[in-house]
């Protein structure tokens, strides 16, 4: 609920360029009030689109570590199992602004790749931290806030099981 204003801005920026779309809102239980879900649903309907709330329980995340971003940042990793009839989705954080149509990005052929993402060019992480995480020089951080996800391929490798095992 603390993100209602950024989420509304993000949705408005999407609806400026699109209509008749499905919005899947992934959230952790008790972090979004029922009245806020209703507000988002009404706003989405006013823009000829549909909102599908995807509530995740704390129990589903109990084995996951707390990160500096909190467990909420890991919710996107559950999309393959939460959306079993959808093979591809464009994941967007709730605090971004869309300046154009998303269709060119969404229509990228992922082939057998799990995701498409943009390299994060901001020097947020010190080289020592990259070495500590054992990330090689040939791999990069990517902007996880805008990620095209191949849900079908991620289900085939049972991503949620891999996450919990890790």
C-alpha positions as protocol buffer text, in pm:
chain_id: "A"
residue {
  index: 1
  type: UNK
  ca { x: 0 y: 0 z: 0 }
}
residue {
  index: 2
  type: UNK
  ca { x: 299 y: 231 z: 47 }
}
residue {
  index: 3
  type: UNK
  ca { x: 355 y: 207 z: -330 }
}
residue {
  index: 4
  type: UNK
  ca { x: 4 y: 309 z: -439 }
}
residue {
  index: 5
  type: UNK
  ca { x: 110 y: 644 z: -586 }
}
residue {
  index: 6
  type: UNK
  ca { x: 404 y: 500 z: -786 }
}
residue {
  index: 7
  type: UNK
  ca { x: 188 y: 208 z: -902 }
}
residue {
  index: 8
  type: UNK
  ca { x: -84 y: 446 z: -1021 }
}
residue {
  index: 9
  type: UNK
  ca { x: 178 y: 652 z: -1208 }
}
residue {
  index: 10
  type: UNK
  ca { x: 319 y: 338 z: -1369 }
}
residue {
  index: 11
  type: UNK
  ca { x: -27 y: 217 z: -1469 }
}
residue {
  index: 12
  type: UNK
  ca { x: -123 y: 557 z: -1611 }
}
residue {
  index: 13
  type: UNK
  ca { x: 197 y: 564 z: -1815 }
}
residue {
  index: 14
  type: UNK
  ca { x: 114 y: 218 z: -1951 }
}
residue {
  index: 15
  type: UNK
  ca { x: -250 y: 308 z: -2026 }
}
residue {
  index: 16
  type: UNK
  ca { x: -138 y: 621 z: -2211 }
}
residue {
  index: 17
  type: UNK
  ca { x: 6 y: 387 z: -2476 }
}
residue {
  index: 18
  type: UNK
  ca { x: -208 y: 73 z: -2436 }
}
residue {
  index: 19
  type: UNK
  ca { x: -559 y: -43 z: -2367 }
}
residue {
  index: 20
  type: UNK
  ca { x: -725 y: -379 z: -2334 }
}
residue {
  index: 21
  type: UNK
  ca { x: -433 y: -536 z: -2150 }
}
residue {
  index: 22
  type: UNK
  ca { x: -407 y: -772 z: -1857 }
}
residue {
  index: 23
  type: UNK
  ca { x: -225 y: -645 z: -1550 }
}
residue {
  index: 24
  type: UNK
  ca { x: -109 y: -907 z: -1301 }
}
residue {
  index: 25
  type: UNK
  ca { x: -29 y: -746 z: -969 }
}
residue {
  index: 26
  type: UNK
  ca { x: 204 y: -957 z: -758 }
}
residue {
  index: 27
  type: UNK
  ca { x: 206 y: -867 z: -388 }
}
residue {
  index: 28
  type: UNK
  ca { x: 282 y: -1008 z: -48 }
}
residue {
  index: 29
  type: UNK
  ca { x: -20 y: -1067 z: 175 }
}
residue {
  index: 30
  type: UNK
  ca { x: -97 y: -790 z: 421 }
}
residue {
  index: 31
  type: UNK
  ca { x: 119 y: -547 z: 219 }
}
residue {
  index: 32
  type: UNK
  ca { x: -173 y: -431 z: 7 }
}
residue {
  index: 33
  type: UNK
  ca { x: -506 y: -330 z: 156 }
}
residue {
  index: 34
  type: UNK
  ca { x: -829 y: -459 z: 2 }
}
residue {
  index: 35
  type: UNK
  ca { x: -940 y: -100 z: -64 }
}
residue {
  index: 36
  type: UNK
  ca { x: -617 y: -40 z: -259 }
}
residue {
  index: 37
  type: UNK
  ca { x: -679 y: -351 z: -471 }
}
residue {
  index: 38
  type: UNK
  ca { x: -1029 y: -220 z: -541 }
}
residue {
  index: 39
  type: UNK
  ca { x: -892 y: 121 z: -638 }
}
residue {
  index: 40
  type: UNK
  ca { x: -639 y: -37 z: -876 }
}
residue {
  index: 41
  type: UNK
  ca { x: -906 y: -265 z: -1021 }
}
residue {
  index: 42
  type: UNK
  ca { x: -1144 y: 26 z: -1087 }
}
residue {
  index: 43
  type: UNK
  ca { x: -866 y: 235 z: -1238 }
}
residue {
  index: 44
  type: UNK
  ca { x: -766 y: -54 z: -1464 }
}
residue {
  index: 45
  type: UNK
  ca { x: -1128 y: -108 z: -1574 }
}
residue {
  index: 46
  type: UNK
  ca { x: -1163 y: 264 z: -1653 }
}
residue {
  index: 47
  type: UNK
  ca { x: -873 y: 212 z: -1893 }
}
residue {
  index: 48
  type: UNK
  ca { x: -1039 y: -85 z: -2067 }
}
residue {
  index: 49
  type: UNK
  ca { x: -803 y: -334 z: -1908 }
}
residue {
  index: 50
  type: UNK
  ca { x: -813 y: -606 z: -1642 }
}
residue {
  index: 51
  type: UNK
  ca { x: -639 y: -638 z: -1308 }
}
residue {
  index: 52
  type: UNK
  ca { x: -555 y: -980 z: -1166 }
}
residue {
  index: 53
  type: UNK
  ca { x: -422 y: -963 z: -809 }
}
residue {
  index: 54
  type: UNK
  ca { x: -165 y: -1237 z: -733 }
}
residue {
  index: 55
  type: UNK
  ca { x: -134 y: -1260 z: -355 }
}
residue {
  index: 56
  type: UNK
  ca { x: 164 y: -1448 z: -213 }
}
residue {
  index: 57
  type: UNK
  ca { x: 158 y: -1563 z: 147 }
}
residue {
  index: 58
  type: UNK
  ca { x: 445 y: -1521 z: 390 }
}
residue {
  index: 59
  type: UNK
  ca { x: 441 y: -1897 z: 433 }
}
residue {
  index: 60
  type: UNK
  ca { x: 528 y: -1946 z: 65 }
}
residue {
  index: 61
  type: UNK
  ca { x: 840 y: -1736 z: 124 }
}
residue {
  index: 62
  type: UNK
  ca { x: 942 y: -1862 z: 467 }
}
residue {
  index: 63
  type: UNK
  ca { x: 1251 y: -2045 z: 335 }
}
residue {
  index: 64
  type: UNK
  ca { x: 1376 y: -1745 z: 138 }
}
residue {
  index: 65
  type: UNK
  ca { x: 1639 y: -1514 z: 283 }
}
residue {
  index: 66
  type: UNK
  ca { x: 1569 y: -1155 z: 368 }
}
residue {
  index: 67
  type: UNK
  ca { x: 1759 y: -936 z: 125 }
}
residue {
  index: 68
  type: UNK
  ca { x: 1835 y: -567 z: 137 }
}
residue {
  index: 69
  type: UNK
  ca { x: 1523 y: -524 z: -82 }
}
residue {
  index: 70
  type: UNK
  ca { x: 1312 y: -756 z: 133 }
}
residue {
  index: 71
  type: UNK
  ca { x: 1135 y: -1072 z: 25 }
}
residue {
  index: 72
  type: UNK
  ca { x: 894 y: -877 z: -194 }
}
residue {
  index: 73
  type: UNK
  ca { x: 1160 y: -839 z: -462 }
}
residue {
  index: 74
  type: UNK
  ca { x: 1162 y: -1218 z: -501 }
}
residue {
  index: 75
  type: UNK
  ca { x: 790 y: -1242 z: -584 }
}
residue {
  index: 76
  type: UNK
  ca { x: 855 y: -1221 z: -958 }
}
residue {
  index: 77
  type: UNK
  ca { x: 1032 y: -1556 z: -933 }
}
residue {
  index: 78
  type: UNK
  ca { x: 697 y: -1718 z: -855 }
}
residue {
  index: 79
  type: UNK
  ca { x: 528 y: -1599 z: -1174 }
}
residue {
  index: 80
  type: UNK
  ca { x: 585 y: -1929 z: -1361 }
}
residue {
  index: 81
  type: UNK
  ca { x: 378 y: -2119 z: -1106 }
}
residue {
  index: 82
  type: UNK
  ca { x: 129 y: -1837 z: -1038 }
}
residue {
  index: 83
  type: UNK
  ca { x: 46 y: -1806 z: -1408 }
}
residue {
  index: 84
  type: UNK
  ca { x: 41 y: -2168 z: -1532 }
}
residue {
  index: 85
  type: UNK
  ca { x: -149 y: -2083 z: -1853 }
}
residue {
  index: 86
  type: UNK
  ca { x: 73 y: -1795 z: -1962 }
}
residue {
  index: 87
  type: UNK
  ca { x: 396 y: -1867 z: -2145 }
}
residue {
  index: 88
  type: UNK
  ca { x: 552 y: -1521 z: -2152 }
}
residue {
  index: 89
  type: UNK
  ca { x: 512 y: -1207 z: -1944 }
}
residue {
  index: 90
  type: UNK
  ca { x: 667 y: -865 z: -1928 }
}
residue {
  index: 91
  type: UNK
  ca { x: 748 y: -799 z: -1564 }
}
residue {
  index: 92
  type: UNK
  ca { x: 752 y: -431 z: -1467 }
}
residue {
  index: 93
  type: UNK
  ca { x: 831 y: -284 z: -1127 }
}
residue {
  index: 94
  type: UNK
  ca { x: 563 y: -59 z: -983 }
}
residue {
  index: 95
  type: UNK
  ca { x: 781 y: 250 z: -977 }
}
residue {
  index: 96
  type: UNK
  ca { x: 870 y: 309 z: -1341 }
}
residue {
  index: 97
  type: UNK
  ca { x: 731 y: 528 z: -1619 }
}
residue {
  index: 98
  type: UNK
  ca { x: 656 y: 390 z: -1964 }
}
residue {
  index: 99
  type: UNK
  ca { x: 722 y: 643 z: -2240 }
}
residue {
  index: 100
  type: UNK
  ca { x: 612 y: 442 z: -2545 }
}
residue {
  index: 101
  type: UNK
  ca { x: 442 y: 122 z: -2655 }
}
residue {
  index: 102
  type: UNK
  ca { x: 570 y: -198 z: -2500 }
}
residue {
  index: 103
  type: UNK
  ca { x: 478 y: -425 z: -2791 }
}
residue {
  index: 104
  type: UNK
  ca { x: 824 y: -422 z: -2953 }
}
residue {
  index: 105
  type: UNK
  ca { x: 980 y: -531 z: -2624 }
}
residue {
  index: 106
  type: UNK
  ca { x: 707 y: -787 z: -2551 }
}
residue {
  index: 107
  type: UNK
  ca { x: 731 y: -938 z: -2901 }
}
residue {
  index: 108
  type: UNK
  ca { x: 1101 y: -1024 z: -2868 }
}
residue {
  index: 109
  type: UNK
  ca { x: 1140 y: -1393 z: -2948 }
}
residue {
  index: 110
  type: UNK
  ca { x: 1294 y: -1544 z: -2637 }
}
residue {
  index: 111
  type: UNK
  ca { x: 1352 y: -1878 z: -2811 }
}
residue {
  index: 112
  type: UNK
  ca { x: 1475 y: -2104 z: -2528 }
}
residue {
  index: 113
  type: UNK
  ca { x: 1617 y: -1822 z: -2315 }
}
residue {
  index: 114
  type: UNK
  ca { x: 1469 y: -1776 z: -1969 }
}
residue {
  index: 115
  type: UNK
  ca { x: 1463 y: -1396 z: -1970 }
}
residue {
  index: 116
  type: UNK
  ca { x: 1548 y: -1088 z: -2170 }
}
residue {
  index: 117
  type: UNK
  ca { x: 1680 y: -798 z: -1967 }
}
residue {
  index: 118
  type: UNK
  ca { x: 1893 y: -491 z: -2009 }
}
residue {
  index: 119
  type: UNK
  ca { x: 2241 y: -467 z: -1866 }
}
residue {
  index: 120
  type: UNK
  ca { x: 2244 y: -239 z: -1565 }
}
residue {
  index: 121
  type: UNK
  ca { x: 2494 y: 33 z: -1651 }
}
residue {
  index: 122
  type: UNK
  ca { x: 2479 y: 213 z: -1319 }
}
residue {
  index: 123
  type: UNK
  ca { x: 2800 y: 159 z: -1118 }
}
residue {
  index: 124
  type: UNK
  ca { x: 2602 y: 52 z: -810 }
}
residue {
  index: 125
  type: UNK
  ca { x: 2814 y: -243 z: -717 }
}
residue {
  index: 126
  type: UNK
  ca { x: 3176 y: -232 z: -624 }
}
residue {
  index: 127
  type: UNK
  ca { x: 3401 y: -477 z: -818 }
}
residue {
  index: 128
  type: UNK
  ca { x: 3489 y: -649 z: -489 }
}
residue {
  index: 129
  type: UNK
  ca { x: 3120 y: -724 z: -434 }
}
residue {
  index: 130
  type: UNK
  ca { x: 3096 y: -879 z: -780 }
}
residue {
  index: 131
  type: UNK
  ca { x: 3393 y: -1102 z: -700 }
}
residue {
  index: 132
  type: UNK
  ca { x: 3240 y: -1192 z: -361 }
}
residue {
  index: 133
  type: UNK
  ca { x: 2927 y: -1308 z: -542 }
}
residue {
  index: 134
  type: UNK
  ca { x: 3147 y: -1511 z: -778 }
}
residue {
  index: 135
  type: UNK
  ca { x: 3008 y: -1334 z: -1084 }
}
residue {
  index: 136
  type: UNK
  ca { x: 3254 y: -1363 z: -1368 }
}
residue {
  index: 137
  type: UNK
  ca { x: 3365 y: -1071 z: -1582 }
}
residue {
  index: 138
  type: UNK
  ca { x: 3154 y: -1207 z: -1867 }
}
residue {
  index: 139
  type: UNK
  ca { x: 2829 y: -1171 z: -1671 }
}
residue {
  index: 140
  type: UNK
  ca { x: 2655 y: -853 z: -1570 }
}
residue {
  index: 141
  type: UNK
  ca { x: 2394 y: -729 z: -1331 }
}
residue {
  index: 142
  type: UNK
  ca { x: 2074 y: -653 z: -1515 }
}
residue {
  index: 143
  type: UNK
  ca { x: 1784 y: -423 z: -1448 }
}
residue {
  index: 144
  type: UNK
  ca { x: 1535 y: -668 z: -1294 }
}
residue {
  index: 145
  type: UNK
  ca { x: 1261 y: -402 z: -1289 }
}
residue {
  index: 146
  type: UNK
  ca { x: 1188 y: -454 z: -1658 }
}
residue {
  index: 147
  type: UNK
  ca { x: 1223 y: -820 z: -1748 }
}
residue {
  index: 148
  type: UNK
  ca { x: 1068 y: -1023 z: -2027 }
}
residue {
  index: 149
  type: UNK
  ca { x: 1020 y: -1370 z: -1878 }
}
residue {
  index: 150
  type: UNK
  ca { x: 982 y: -1701 z: -2060 }
}
residue {
  index: 151
  type: UNK
  ca { x: 744 y: -1860 z: -1808 }
}
residue {
  index: 152
  type: UNK
  ca { x: 718 y: -2181 z: -2010 }
}
residue {
  index: 153
  type: UNK
  ca { x: 1096 y: -2237 z: -2002 }
}
residue {
  index: 154
  type: UNK
  ca { x: 1113 y: -2141 z: -1634 }
}
residue {
  index: 155
  type: UNK
  ca { x: 843 y: -2396 z: -1551 }
}
residue {
  index: 156
  type: UNK
  ca { x: 1038 y: -2664 z: -1736 }
}
residue {
  index: 157
  type: UNK
  ca { x: 1336 y: -2615 z: -1504 }
}
residue {
  index: 158
  type: UNK
  ca { x: 1103 y: -2586 z: -1200 }
}
residue {
  index: 159
  type: UNK
  ca { x: 1236 y: -2245 z: -1100 }
}
residue {
  index: 160
  type: UNK
  ca { x: 1049 y: -2230 z: -769 }
}
residue {
  index: 161
  type: UNK
  ca { x: 1202 y: -2563 z: -659 }
}
residue {
  index: 162
  type: UNK
  ca { x: 1549 y: -2442 z: -762 }
}
residue {
  index: 163
  type: UNK
  ca { x: 1498 y: -2125 z: -561 }
}
residue {
  index: 164
  type: UNK
  ca { x: 1393 y: -2310 z: -249 }
}
residue {
  index: 165
  type: UNK
  ca { x: 1675 y: -2565 z: -288 }
}
residue {
  index: 166
  type: UNK
  ca { x: 1927 y: -2284 z: -325 }
}
